[in-house]
Amino acid sequence: MERLIVSAFENKGYIYGIHKDSCLINEIIKCIQDVANVEDLSLLHKTVSRDDINEIRILSFEKLNNIPNIIERLYGSVSESLLSLMGNDILGQNRLNLSIQMPNDVNSQLNLHTDTISGQSEYEVVLWTPLTRAYQSNSIYIFEKDLSFDIYANLSKYERIGNTGLYERFKDKAQFIEVEPPNYLMFSSTLLHGNVINHTNSTRVSFNYRYKPTYSKKEINVPNERKFGTFYVPVSLSPITKLVMDYKEPSNFK
Amino acid sequence: MKYGTYVFTRPFGNFSIPVPFQNTILRDYFRAISLPYSLPEVEHKFDNCYMSLFTLMEKMERKSTIYMVSLEMLPSNKKYNEISKIAVSNEISFFGVLEKRALKTTSDFLNYIKIRRFCDDNNE
């Protein structure tokens, strides 16, 4: 199993998996259903207007992040993949992010980008979990590793056409992800991805979350808040890391 | 798109403001002026890269405004001239919340950069 995960990741830069803790995924779905007062999240657009969706998103975000031990449980749910990809010294994002993509909503569109482009660590993986069936234009698209790396390395050539123009140029290579709960997608933060206007008749709800190895290079170009202690919290620490956290060098020599 | 928002991952001027705080500032400003807030375009981290600003300008309709925390996010080199020409010819204004200032006409753009370059040269 581990070899399969590693080889898929090495080839494409992303893998699929199934959440071990499907109860957690159901709890998250239930939490949003309660906030939005709907039974079927894919039909959210039937009862909630586009003007009100942000409020539902914010309320749901707060509620799902208050599910007891959610960070620990989420790690337990995907730890097999993480162990294969980055070992057992792992930091995770302090909160889960929630996305809601209603049909024909132009305001929720996220242009072609990589997470690293805005200063996230290149050692990071993104856990993307649909809470409704994700397919065609209601899903996200992703560019495989080789193409992503090639475009990224030559990004300055595409500056004037912008991210939208860049997507237009390469859109025939975009892989639209087809996945449904309790499955997930895990991809490298270095991969180009984004979404388009949802032309299906189904709302897509998903959450995303990030993991990176405890020992990964610091982003020095971007003095942002994405650091261990603010953006990242420990989700799995090795015995040696725990030991070093308690260890102090002597410093009071006079 | 009538109102766009733009956030910056790199330091600008003498500031380095995390993107979530820039979001909060812009959201608060939009609330104060009673406009609907939409997700910002996030600039890339690379020095002198304005790819996301070009993307946003492409999306804007005529007589529209791009809001940002500070106009100091704009370049001050020759790329400023290029960006200001595109903005003026497409009737796109830039508004800096910190400066409470809009750049709309060619003369606005020229006046702003003249002062900015003077300040940069004199460490003001």
mmCIF file of C-alpha atoms in Angstrom:
data_model
loop_
_atom_site.group_PDB
_atom_site.id
_atom_site.type_symbol
_atom_site.label_atom_id
_atom_site.label_comp_id
_atom_site.label_asym_id
_atom_site.label_seq_id
_atom_site.Cartn_x
_atom_site.Cartn_y
_atom_site.Cartn_z
ATOM 1 C CA MET A 1 0.000 0.000 0.000
ATOM 2 C CA GLU A 2 2.739 2.404 1.016
ATOM 3 C CA ARG A 3 4.603 1.704 -2.221
ATOM 4 C CA LEU A 4 1.466 2.501 -4.237
ATOM 5 C CA ILE A 5 0.978 5.799 -2.442
ATOM 6 C CA VAL A 6 4.590 6.787 -2.907
ATOM 7 C CA SER A 7 4.733 5.870 -6.577
ATOM 8 C CA ALA A 8 1.458 7.696 -7.385
ATOM 9 C CA PHE A 9 2.719 10.766 -5.569
ATOM 10 C CA GLU A 10 6.107 10.634 -7.231
ATOM 11 C CA ASN A 11 4.497 10.371 -10.677
ATOM 12 C CA LYS A 12 1.698 12.880 -10.453
ATOM 13 C CA GLY A 13 2.205 14.873 -7.270
ATOM 14 C CA TYR A 14 -1.154 13.805 -5.865
ATOM 15 C CA ILE A 15 -2.911 10.753 -4.474
ATOM 16 C CA TYR A 16 -6.417 9.648 -3.596
ATOM 17 C CA GLY A 17 -7.345 8.007 -0.312
ATOM 18 C CA ILE A 18 -10.323 7.034 1.818
ATOM 19 C CA HIS A 19 -10.875 8.608 5.225
ATOM 20 C CA LYS A 20 -10.453 5.945 7.894
ATOM 21 C CA ASP A 21 -12.701 7.943 10.208
ATOM 22 C CA SER A 22 -15.811 8.188 8.047
ATOM 23 C CA CYS A 23 -17.793 9.111 11.192
ATOM 24 C CA LEU A 24 -15.787 12.346 11.341
ATOM 25 C CA ILE A 25 -16.701 13.191 7.753
ATOM 26 C CA ASN A 26 -20.357 12.517 8.544
ATOM 27 C CA GLU A 27 -20.127 14.740 11.621
ATOM 28 C CA ILE A 28 -18.682 17.558 9.536
ATOM 29 C CA ILE A 29 -21.429 17.132 6.937
ATOM 30 C CA LYS A 30 -24.078 17.123 9.684
ATOM 31 C CA CYS A 31 -22.592 20.244 11.219
ATOM 32 C CA ILE A 32 -22.961 22.187 7.948
ATOM 33 C CA GLN A 33 -26.404 20.723 7.291
ATOM 34 C CA ASP A 34 -27.501 22.070 10.678
ATOM 35 C CA VAL A 35 -26.099 25.539 10.036
ATOM 36 C CA ALA A 36 -27.604 25.765 6.553
ATOM 37 C CA ASN A 37 -30.794 23.974 7.578
ATOM 38 C CA VAL A 38 -30.706 21.627 4.566
ATOM 39 C CA GLU A 39 -30.620 17.847 4.322
ATOM 40 C CA ASP A 40 -28.716 17.620 1.067
ATOM 41 C CA LEU A 41 -25.742 19.974 0.853
ATOM 42 C CA SER A 42 -25.561 19.575 -2.917
ATOM 43 C CA LEU A 43 -28.944 21.343 -3.042
ATOM 44 C CA LEU A 44 -27.834 24.240 -0.858
ATOM 45 C CA HIS A 45 -28.351 26.698 -3.721
ATOM 46 C CA LYS A 46 -32.072 25.902 -3.726
ATOM 47 C CA THR A 47 -32.565 27.420 -0.295
ATOM 48 C CA VAL A 48 -29.636 29.782 0.253
ATOM 49 C CA SER A 49 -29.020 32.818 -1.926
ATOM 50 C CA ARG A 50 -25.567 33.751 -3.202
ATOM 51 C CA ASP A 51 -25.675 36.861 -0.998
ATOM 52 C CA ASP A 52 -26.168 34.753 2.127
ATOM 53 C CA ILE A 53 -23.710 31.998 1.355
ATOM 54 C CA ASN A 54 -20.749 33.732 2.955
ATOM 55 C CA GLU A 55 -22.542 33.927 6.280
ATOM 56 C CA ILE A 56 -23.336 30.198 6.097
ATOM 57 C CA ARG A 57 -19.696 29.558 5.236
ATOM 58 C CA ILE A 58 -18.403 31.556 8.201
ATOM 59 C CA LEU A 59 -20.860 30.005 10.683
ATOM 60 C CA SER A 60 -20.126 26.489 9.396
ATOM 61 C CA PHE A 61 -16.390 27.150 9.511
ATOM 62 C CA GLU A 62 -16.609 28.146 13.188
ATOM 63 C CA LYS A 63 -18.819 25.209 14.070
ATOM 64 C CA LEU A 64 -16.823 22.516 12.337
ATOM 65 C CA ASN A 65 -13.574 23.788 13.833
ATOM 66 C CA ASN A 66 -15.184 23.413 17.245
ATOM 67 C CA ILE A 67 -15.832 19.691 16.797
ATOM 68 C CA PRO A 68 -13.867 18.192 19.735
ATOM 69 C CA ASN A 69 -10.377 16.946 18.777
ATOM 70 C CA ILE A 70 -11.006 17.572 15.112
ATOM 71 C CA ILE A 71 -7.321 18.129 14.250
ATOM 72 C CA GLU A 72 -6.283 14.900 16.000
ATOM 73 C CA ARG A 73 -9.120 12.903 14.484
ATOM 74 C CA LEU A 74 -8.437 14.236 11.023
ATOM 75 C CA TYR A 75 -4.803 13.244 11.332
ATOM 76 C CA GLY A 76 -5.838 9.749 12.435
ATOM 77 C CA SER A 77 -8.105 9.539 9.426
ATOM 78 C CA VAL A 78 -5.351 10.180 6.857
ATOM 79 C CA SER A 79 -2.196 9.243 8.811
ATOM 80 C CA GLU A 80 -1.404 6.260 6.597
ATOM 81 C CA SER A 81 -0.919 8.493 3.551
ATOM 82 C CA LEU A 82 0.981 11.107 5.564
ATOM 83 C CA LEU A 83 3.366 8.549 7.041
ATOM 84 C CA SER A 84 4.180 7.355 3.534
ATOM 85 C CA LEU A 85 4.713 10.844 2.202
ATOM 86 C CA MET A 86 6.496 12.661 5.013
ATOM 87 C CA GLY A 87 7.198 10.415 7.997
ATOM 88 C CA ASN A 88 5.850 10.911 11.487
ATOM 89 C CA ASP A 89 7.083 14.371 12.472
ATOM 90 C CA ILE A 90 4.204 16.435 11.164
ATOM 91 C CA LEU A 91 2.658 19.861 11.612
ATOM 92 C CA GLY A 92 -0.887 20.671 10.552
ATOM 93 C CA GLN A 93 -2.823 23.838 9.883
ATOM 94 C CA ASN A 94 -4.496 25.319 12.957
ATOM 95 C CA ARG A 95 -7.938 25.261 11.309
ATOM 96 C CA LEU A 96 -9.841 23.559 8.516
ATOM 97 C CA ASN A 97 -10.969 25.794 5.653
ATOM 98 C CA LEU A 98 -14.368 25.393 4.100
ATOM 99 C CA SER A 99 -15.323 25.980 0.464
ATOM 100 C CA ILE A 100 -18.812 26.222 -0.936
ATOM 101 C CA GLN A 101 -19.162 26.372 -4.709
ATOM 102 C CA MET A 102 -22.729 27.062 -5.764
ATOM 103 C CA PRO A 103 -23.810 26.733 -9.396
ATOM 104 C CA ASN A 104 -22.976 29.816 -11.491
ATOM 105 C CA ASP A 105 -21.396 31.703 -8.565
ATOM 106 C CA VAL A 106 -18.658 33.844 -10.122
ATOM 107 C CA ASN A 107 -17.451 35.160 -6.760
ATOM 108 C CA SER A 108 -16.158 31.826 -5.469
ATOM 109 C CA GLN A 109 -13.840 31.217 -8.361
ATOM 110 C CA LEU A 110 -10.220 30.578 -7.449
ATOM 111 C CA ASN A 111 -7.817 31.215 -10.313
ATOM 112 C CA LEU A 112 -5.043 28.891 -11.349
ATOM 113 C CA HIS A 113 -2.389 28.998 -8.628
ATOM 114 C CA THR A 114 -0.091 26.926 -6.460
ATOM 115 C CA ASP A 115 -0.111 27.345 -2.700
ATOM 116 C CA THR A 116 3.616 28.035 -2.849
ATOM 117 C CA ILE A 117 3.021 31.045 -5.106
ATOM 118 C CA SER A 118 1.677 32.988 -2.140
ATOM 119 C CA GLY A 119 4.309 31.799 0.307
ATOM 120 C CA GLN A 120 3.168 28.391 1.574
ATOM 121 C CA SER A 121 5.901 25.842 2.129
ATOM 122 C CA GLU A 122 6.833 23.672 -0.836
ATOM 123 C CA TYR A 123 7.103 20.776 1.616
ATOM 124 C CA GLU A 124 3.398 20.970 2.304
ATOM 125 C CA VAL A 125 0.580 18.714 1.141
ATOM 126 C CA VAL A 126 -3.020 19.830 0.853
ATOM 127 C CA LEU A 127 -5.757 17.508 2.047
ATOM 128 C CA TRP A 128 -8.870 18.213 -0.012
ATOM 129 C CA THR A 129 -12.024 16.441 1.098
ATOM 130 C CA PRO A 130 -15.373 16.784 -0.658
ATOM 131 C CA LEU A 131 -18.473 16.765 1.517
ATOM 132 C CA THR A 132 -20.691 16.433 -1.543
ATOM 133 C CA ARG A 133 -19.922 14.610 -4.766
ATOM 134 C CA ALA A 134 -17.244 16.585 -6.640
ATOM 135 C CA TYR A 135 -17.315 16.230 -10.400
ATOM 136 C CA GLN A 136 -16.836 18.222 -13.602
ATOM 137 C CA SER A 137 -16.943 21.998 -13.133
ATOM 138 C CA ASN A 138 -18.126 21.875 -9.511
ATOM 139 C CA SER A 139 -14.822 20.253 -8.527
ATOM 140 C CA ILE A 140 -11.264 21.559 -8.563
ATOM 141 C CA TYR A 141 -8.859 20.956 -11.402
ATOM 142 C CA ILE A 142 -5.225 20.139 -11.003
ATOM 143 C CA PHE A 143 -2.193 20.041 -13.284
ATOM 144 C CA GLU A 144 0.096 17.059 -12.864
ATOM 145 C CA LYS A 145 3.581 17.491 -11.469
ATOM 146 C CA ASP A 146 5.673 17.722 -14.638
ATOM 147 C CA LEU A 147 3.460 20.317 -16.304
ATOM 148 C CA SER A 148 3.039 22.291 -13.067
ATOM 149 C CA PHE A 149 6.790 22.414 -12.561
ATOM 150 C CA ASP A 150 7.411 23.438 -16.155
ATOM 151 C CA ILE A 151 4.874 26.289 -16.065
ATOM 152 C CA TYR A 152 6.004 27.405 -12.618
ATOM 153 C CA ALA A 153 9.668 27.550 -13.586
ATOM 154 C CA ASN A 154 8.754 29.761 -16.559
ATOM 155 C CA LEU A 155 6.076 31.822 -14.803
ATOM 156 C CA SER A 156 7.691 35.167 -15.568
ATOM 157 C CA LYS A 157 6.961 34.554 -19.271
ATOM 158 C CA TYR A 158 3.250 34.468 -18.492
ATOM 159 C CA GLU A 159 3.050 37.479 -16.165
ATOM 160 C CA ARG A 160 1.180 39.753 -18.595
ATOM 161 C CA ILE A 161 -1.462 37.210 -19.551
ATOM 162 C CA GLY A 162 -2.274 36.702 -15.885
ATOM 163 C CA ASN A 163 -3.544 33.597 -14.128
ATOM 164 C CA THR A 164 -6.760 33.458 -16.151
ATOM 165 C CA GLY A 165 -4.873 33.681 -19.436
ATOM 166 C CA LEU A 166 -2.469 31.023 -18.227
ATOM 167 C CA TYR A 167 -5.371 28.685 -17.469
ATOM 168 C CA GLU A 168 -6.873 29.346 -20.905
ATOM 169 C CA ARG A 169 -3.577 28.408 -22.517
ATOM 170 C CA PHE A 170 -3.267 25.073 -20.710
ATOM 171 C CA LYS A 171 -6.873 24.207 -19.857
ATOM 172 C CA ASP A 172 -6.939 21.086 -21.995
ATOM 173 C CA LYS A 173 -4.356 19.618 -19.596
ATOM 174 C CA ALA A 174 -6.412 20.338 -16.459
ATOM 175 C CA GLN A 175 -7.551 17.202 -14.633
ATOM 176 C CA PHE A 176 -10.957 17.768 -13.037
ATOM 177 C CA ILE A 177 -11.050 15.750 -9.850
ATOM 178 C CA GLU A 178 -13.918 13.283 -9.480
ATOM 179 C CA VAL A 179 -14.224 12.225 -5.866
ATOM 180 C CA GLU A 180 -16.947 11.811 -3.287
ATOM 181 C CA PRO A 181 -17.049 11.469 0.490
ATOM 182 C CA PRO A 182 -15.453 9.819 2.408
ATOM 183 C CA ASN A 183 -12.670 9.853 -0.189
ATOM 184 C CA TYR A 184 -10.045 12.543 -0.338
ATOM 185 C CA LEU A 185 -7.407 14.017 -2.560
ATOM 186 C CA MET A 186 -3.968 14.836 -1.184
ATOM 187 C CA PHE A 187 -1.702 16.949 -3.362
ATOM 188 C CA SER A 188 1.583 18.792 -3.201
ATOM 189 C CA SER A 189 1.372 22.543 -2.563
ATOM 190 C CA THR A 190 3.595 22.941 -5.643
ATOM 191 C CA LEU A 191 0.893 21.771 -8.069
ATOM 192 C CA LEU A 192 -1.077 24.272 -10.114
ATOM 193 C CA HIS A 193 -4.775 24.021 -9.379
ATOM 194 C CA GLY A 194 -7.935 26.106 -9.192
ATOM 195 C CA ASN A 195 -11.599 25.993 -10.025
ATOM 196 C CA VAL A 196 -13.921 27.337 -12.692
ATOM 197 C CA ILE A 197 -17.501 28.552 -12.523
ATOM 198 C CA ASN A 198 -19.681 25.670 -11.393
ATOM 199 C CA HIS A 199 -21.894 24.879 -14.392
ATOM 200 C CA THR A 200 -23.366 21.732 -12.859
ATOM 201 C CA ASN A 201 -26.674 21.855 -10.998
ATOM 202 C CA SER A 202 -25.049 20.677 -7.810
ATOM 203 C CA THR A 203 -23.385 22.720 -5.057
ATOM 204 C CA ARG A 204 -19.974 21.462 -4.057
ATOM 205 C CA VAL A 205 -18.985 21.701 -0.394
ATOM 206 C CA SER A 206 -15.471 20.696 0.619
ATOM 207 C CA PHE A 207 -12.862 21.367 3.231
ATOM 208 C CA ASN A 208 -9.127 21.740 2.822
ATOM 209 C CA TYR A 209 -6.324 21.380 5.305
ATOM 210 C CA ARG A 210 -2.535 21.424 5.140
ATOM 211 C CA TYR A 211 0.288 19.286 6.550
ATOM 212 C CA LYS A 212 4.047 19.666 6.408
ATOM 213 C CA PRO A 213 7.038 17.983 8.005
ATOM 214 C CA THR A 214 8.183 19.558 11.268
ATOM 215 C CA TYR A 215 11.652 19.912 9.812
ATOM 216 C CA SER A 216 11.110 21.812 6.589
ATOM 217 C CA LYS A 217 12.823 24.829 5.169
ATOM 218 C CA LYS A 218 11.530 28.200 6.341
ATOM 219 C CA GLU A 219 10.047 30.496 3.713
ATOM 220 C CA ILE A 220 12.327 33.492 3.947
ATOM 221 C CA ASN A 221 11.095 35.610 1.022
ATOM 222 C CA VAL A 222 7.663 36.098 2.473
ATOM 223 C CA PRO A 223 7.566 37.297 6.065
ATOM 224 C CA ASN A 224 4.059 35.986 6.558
ATOM 225 C CA GLU A 225 2.249 34.396 9.455
ATOM 226 C CA ARG A 226 2.462 30.849 8.097
ATOM 227 C CA LYS A 227 4.737 29.606 10.833
ATOM 228 C CA PHE A 228 4.850 26.841 13.401
ATOM 229 C CA GLY A 229 3.002 28.262 16.404
ATOM 230 C CA THR A 230 0.657 30.502 14.439
ATOM 231 C CA PHE A 231 -0.498 28.837 11.240
ATOM 232 C CA TYR A 232 0.772 25.333 12.064
ATOM 233 C CA VAL A 233 0.252 23.211 15.155
ATOM 234 C CA PRO A 234 1.912 19.872 15.966
ATOM 235 C CA VAL A 235 -0.189 16.887 14.953
ATOM 236 C CA SER A 236 2.411 14.154 15.288
ATOM 237 C CA LEU A 237 5.784 14.581 16.935
ATOM 238 C CA SER A 238 8.524 11.987 17.086
ATOM 239 C CA PRO A 239 10.064 11.117 20.475
ATOM 240 C CA ILE A 240 13.272 12.944 19.517
ATOM 241 C CA THR A 241 11.373 16.169 18.684
ATOM 242 C CA LYS A 242 9.487 15.975 21.976
ATOM 243 C CA LEU A 243 12.766 15.476 23.805
ATOM 244 C CA VAL A 244 14.396 18.455 22.097
ATOM 245 C CA MET A 245 11.414 20.665 22.964
ATOM 246 C CA ASP A 246 12.214 20.088 26.666
ATOM 247 C CA TYR A 247 15.960 20.482 26.228
ATOM 248 C CA LYS A 248 17.702 23.764 27.076
ATOM 249 C CA GLU A 249 21.248 24.815 26.311
ATOM 250 C CA PRO A 250 23.018 26.489 29.249
ATOM 251 C CA SER A 251 23.198 30.268 28.755
ATOM 252 C CA ASN A 252 23.968 32.020 32.031
ATOM 253 C CA PHE A 253 27.763 32.124 31.868
ATOM 254 C CA LYS A 254 29.189 35.421 33.169
ATOM 255 C CA MET B 1 -16.442 43.003 -12.006
ATOM 256 C CA LYS B 2 -17.140 46.417 -10.540
ATOM 257 C CA TYR B 3 -15.167 46.232 -7.278
ATOM 258 C CA GLY B 4 -12.028 44.137 -6.952
ATOM 259 C CA THR B 5 -9.733 43.540 -3.997
ATOM 260 C CA TYR B 6 -6.026 42.901 -4.102
ATOM 261 C CA VAL B 7 -3.732 41.603 -1.355
ATOM 262 C CA PHE B 8 0.020 41.347 -1.211
ATOM 263 C CA THR B 9 2.175 38.575 0.229
ATOM 264 C CA ARG B 10 5.439 40.524 0.039
ATOM 265 C CA PRO B 11 6.447 43.479 2.194
ATOM 266 C CA PHE B 12 5.345 46.814 0.713
ATOM 267 C CA GLY B 13 6.604 50.264 1.673
ATOM 268 C CA ASN B 14 7.613 49.878 5.288
ATOM 269 C CA PHE B 15 4.890 47.348 5.959
ATOM 270 C CA SER B 16 4.597 43.638 6.139
ATOM 271 C CA ILE B 17 0.975 42.786 6.812
ATOM 272 C CA PRO B 18 -0.171 39.152 6.823
ATOM 273 C CA VAL B 19 -2.778 38.439 4.153
ATOM 274 C CA PRO B 20 -5.547 37.520 6.659
ATOM 275 C CA PHE B 21 -5.146 40.972 8.258
ATOM 276 C CA GLN B 22 -5.242 42.671 4.855
ATOM 277 C CA ASN B 23 -8.472 40.753 4.277
ATOM 278 C CA THR B 24 -9.859 42.001 7.569
ATOM 279 C CA ILE B 25 -8.926 45.597 6.750
ATOM 280 C CA LEU B 26 -10.535 45.412 3.302
ATOM 281 C CA ARG B 27 -13.631 43.595 4.565
ATOM 282 C CA ASP B 28 -14.063 46.227 7.252
ATOM 283 C CA TYR B 29 -13.630 49.018 4.720
ATOM 284 C CA PHE B 30 -16.172 47.433 2.381
ATOM 285 C CA ARG B 31 -18.618 47.196 5.276
ATOM 286 C CA ALA B 32 -18.073 50.890 6.038
ATOM 287 C CA ILE B 33 -18.798 51.915 2.458
ATOM 288 C CA SER B 34 -21.636 49.376 2.106
ATOM 289 C CA LEU B 35 -20.190 47.346 -0.741
ATOM 290 C CA PRO B 36 -20.355 43.555 -1.058
ATOM 291 C CA TYR B 37 -16.953 42.038 -0.335
ATOM 292 C CA SER B 38 -15.545 39.426 -2.679
ATOM 293 C CA LEU B 39 -12.455 37.235 -2.416
ATOM 294 C CA PRO B 40 -9.236 39.151 -3.117
ATOM 295 C CA GLU B 41 -6.690 38.410 -5.797
ATOM 296 C CA VAL B 42 -3.498 37.361 -3.989
ATOM 297 C CA GLU B 43 -0.245 38.540 -5.516
ATOM 298 C CA HIS B 44 2.566 36.037 -6.010
ATOM 299 C CA LYS B 45 5.545 36.098 -3.690
ATOM 300 C CA PHE B 46 8.226 36.795 -6.305
ATOM 301 C CA ASP B 47 9.963 40.182 -6.392
ATOM 302 C CA ASN B 48 8.583 42.553 -9.022
ATOM 303 C CA CYS B 49 5.888 40.040 -10.045
ATOM 304 C CA TYR B 50 2.449 41.565 -10.679
ATOM 305 C CA MET B 51 0.805 38.625 -12.407
ATOM 306 C CA SER B 52 -2.230 38.628 -10.103
ATOM 307 C CA LEU B 53 -2.726 42.366 -10.597
ATOM 308 C CA PHE B 54 -2.699 41.841 -14.372
ATOM 309 C CA THR B 55 -5.229 39.021 -13.846
ATOM 310 C CA LEU B 56 -7.482 41.270 -11.785
ATOM 311 C CA MET B 57 -7.301 44.190 -14.223
ATOM 312 C CA GLU B 58 -8.340 41.808 -16.988
ATOM 313 C CA LYS B 59 -11.454 40.872 -15.003
ATOM 314 C CA MET B 60 -12.527 44.432 -14.204
ATOM 315 C CA GLU B 61 -15.197 46.223 -16.183
ATOM 316 C CA ARG B 62 -14.999 49.892 -17.189
ATOM 317 C CA LYS B 63 -15.392 52.497 -14.420
ATOM 318 C CA SER B 64 -14.433 49.949 -11.779
ATOM 319 C CA THR B 65 -12.167 50.140 -8.722
ATOM 320 C CA ILE B 66 -9.499 47.877 -7.303
ATOM 321 C CA TYR B 67 -9.120 48.265 -3.542
ATOM 322 C CA MET B 68 -5.873 47.486 -1.735
ATOM 323 C CA VAL B 69 -4.567 48.208 1.759
ATOM 324 C CA SER B 70 -1.896 50.557 0.411
ATOM 325 C CA LEU B 71 -0.958 52.000 -2.960
ATOM 326 C CA GLU B 72 2.628 51.178 -2.010
ATOM 327 C CA MET B 73 1.880 47.675 -3.252
ATOM 328 C CA LEU B 74 2.103 49.072 -6.762
ATOM 329 C CA PRO B 75 5.535 48.958 -8.382
ATOM 330 C CA SER B 76 7.524 52.169 -8.607
ATOM 331 C CA ASN B 77 9.655 51.140 -11.592
ATOM 332 C CA LYS B 78 8.732 51.088 -15.295
ATOM 333 C CA LYS B 79 6.088 48.435 -14.619
ATOM 334 C CA TYR B 80 4.150 51.192 -12.827
ATOM 335 C CA ASN B 81 3.877 53.099 -16.118
ATOM 336 C CA GLU B 82 2.664 49.978 -17.899
ATOM 337 C CA ILE B 83 0.077 49.214 -15.226
ATOM 338 C CA SER B 84 -1.129 52.804 -14.999
ATOM 339 C CA LYS B 85 -1.606 52.982 -18.794
ATOM 340 C CA ILE B 86 -3.713 49.802 -18.774
ATOM 341 C CA ALA B 87 -5.731 51.142 -15.825
ATOM 342 C CA VAL B 88 -6.411 54.543 -17.390
ATOM 343 C CA SER B 89 -7.281 53.175 -20.815
ATOM 344 C CA ASN B 90 -9.698 50.665 -19.257
ATOM 345 C CA GLU B 91 -11.074 53.218 -16.746
ATOM 346 C CA ILE B 92 -9.959 51.176 -13.755
ATOM 347 C CA SER B 93 -9.120 53.094 -10.561
ATOM 348 C CA PHE B 94 -6.881 51.963 -7.735
ATOM 349 C CA PHE B 95 -7.841 52.865 -4.186
ATOM 350 C CA GLY B 96 -5.461 52.653 -1.212
ATOM 351 C CA VAL B 97 -7.316 52.289 2.082
ATOM 352 C CA LEU B 98 -4.342 53.527 4.070
ATOM 353 C CA GLU B 99 -3.784 56.601 1.904
ATOM 354 C CA LYS B 100 -7.542 57.167 1.385
ATOM 355 C CA ARG B 101 -6.540 58.013 -2.109
ATOM 356 C CA ALA B 102 -7.779 56.982 -5.553
ATOM 357 C CA LEU B 103 -5.672 56.849 -8.697
ATOM 358 C CA LYS B 104 -7.990 57.334 -11.610
ATOM 359 C CA THR B 105 -6.616 59.690 -14.233
ATOM 360 C CA THR B 106 -3.194 59.927 -15.865
ATOM 361 C CA SER B 107 -2.497 62.953 -13.756
ATOM 362 C CA ASP B 108 -3.405 61.057 -10.528
ATOM 363 C CA PHE B 109 -0.964 58.325 -11.468
ATOM 364 C CA LEU B 110 1.799 60.797 -12.352
ATOM 365 C CA ASN B 111 1.363 62.863 -9.201
ATOM 366 C CA TYR B 112 1.356 59.817 -6.983
ATOM 367 C CA ILE B 113 4.515 58.278 -8.414
ATOM 368 C CA LYS B 114 6.353 61.594 -8.415
ATOM 369 C CA ILE B 115 5.887 61.926 -4.661
ATOM 370 C CA ARG B 116 6.535 58.248 -4.034
ATOM 371 C CA ARG B 117 9.816 58.281 -5.938
ATOM 372 C CA PHE B 118 10.875 61.468 -4.157
ATOM 373 C CA CYS B 119 10.148 59.840 -0.795
ATOM 374 C CA ASP B 120 11.957 56.637 -1.775
ATOM 375 C CA ASP B 121 15.025 58.639 -2.840
ATOM 376 C CA ASN B 122 15.021 60.653 0.370
ATOM 377 C CA ASN B 123 14.177 57.828 2.755
ATOM 378 C CA GLU B 124 10.977 59.592 3.731
#
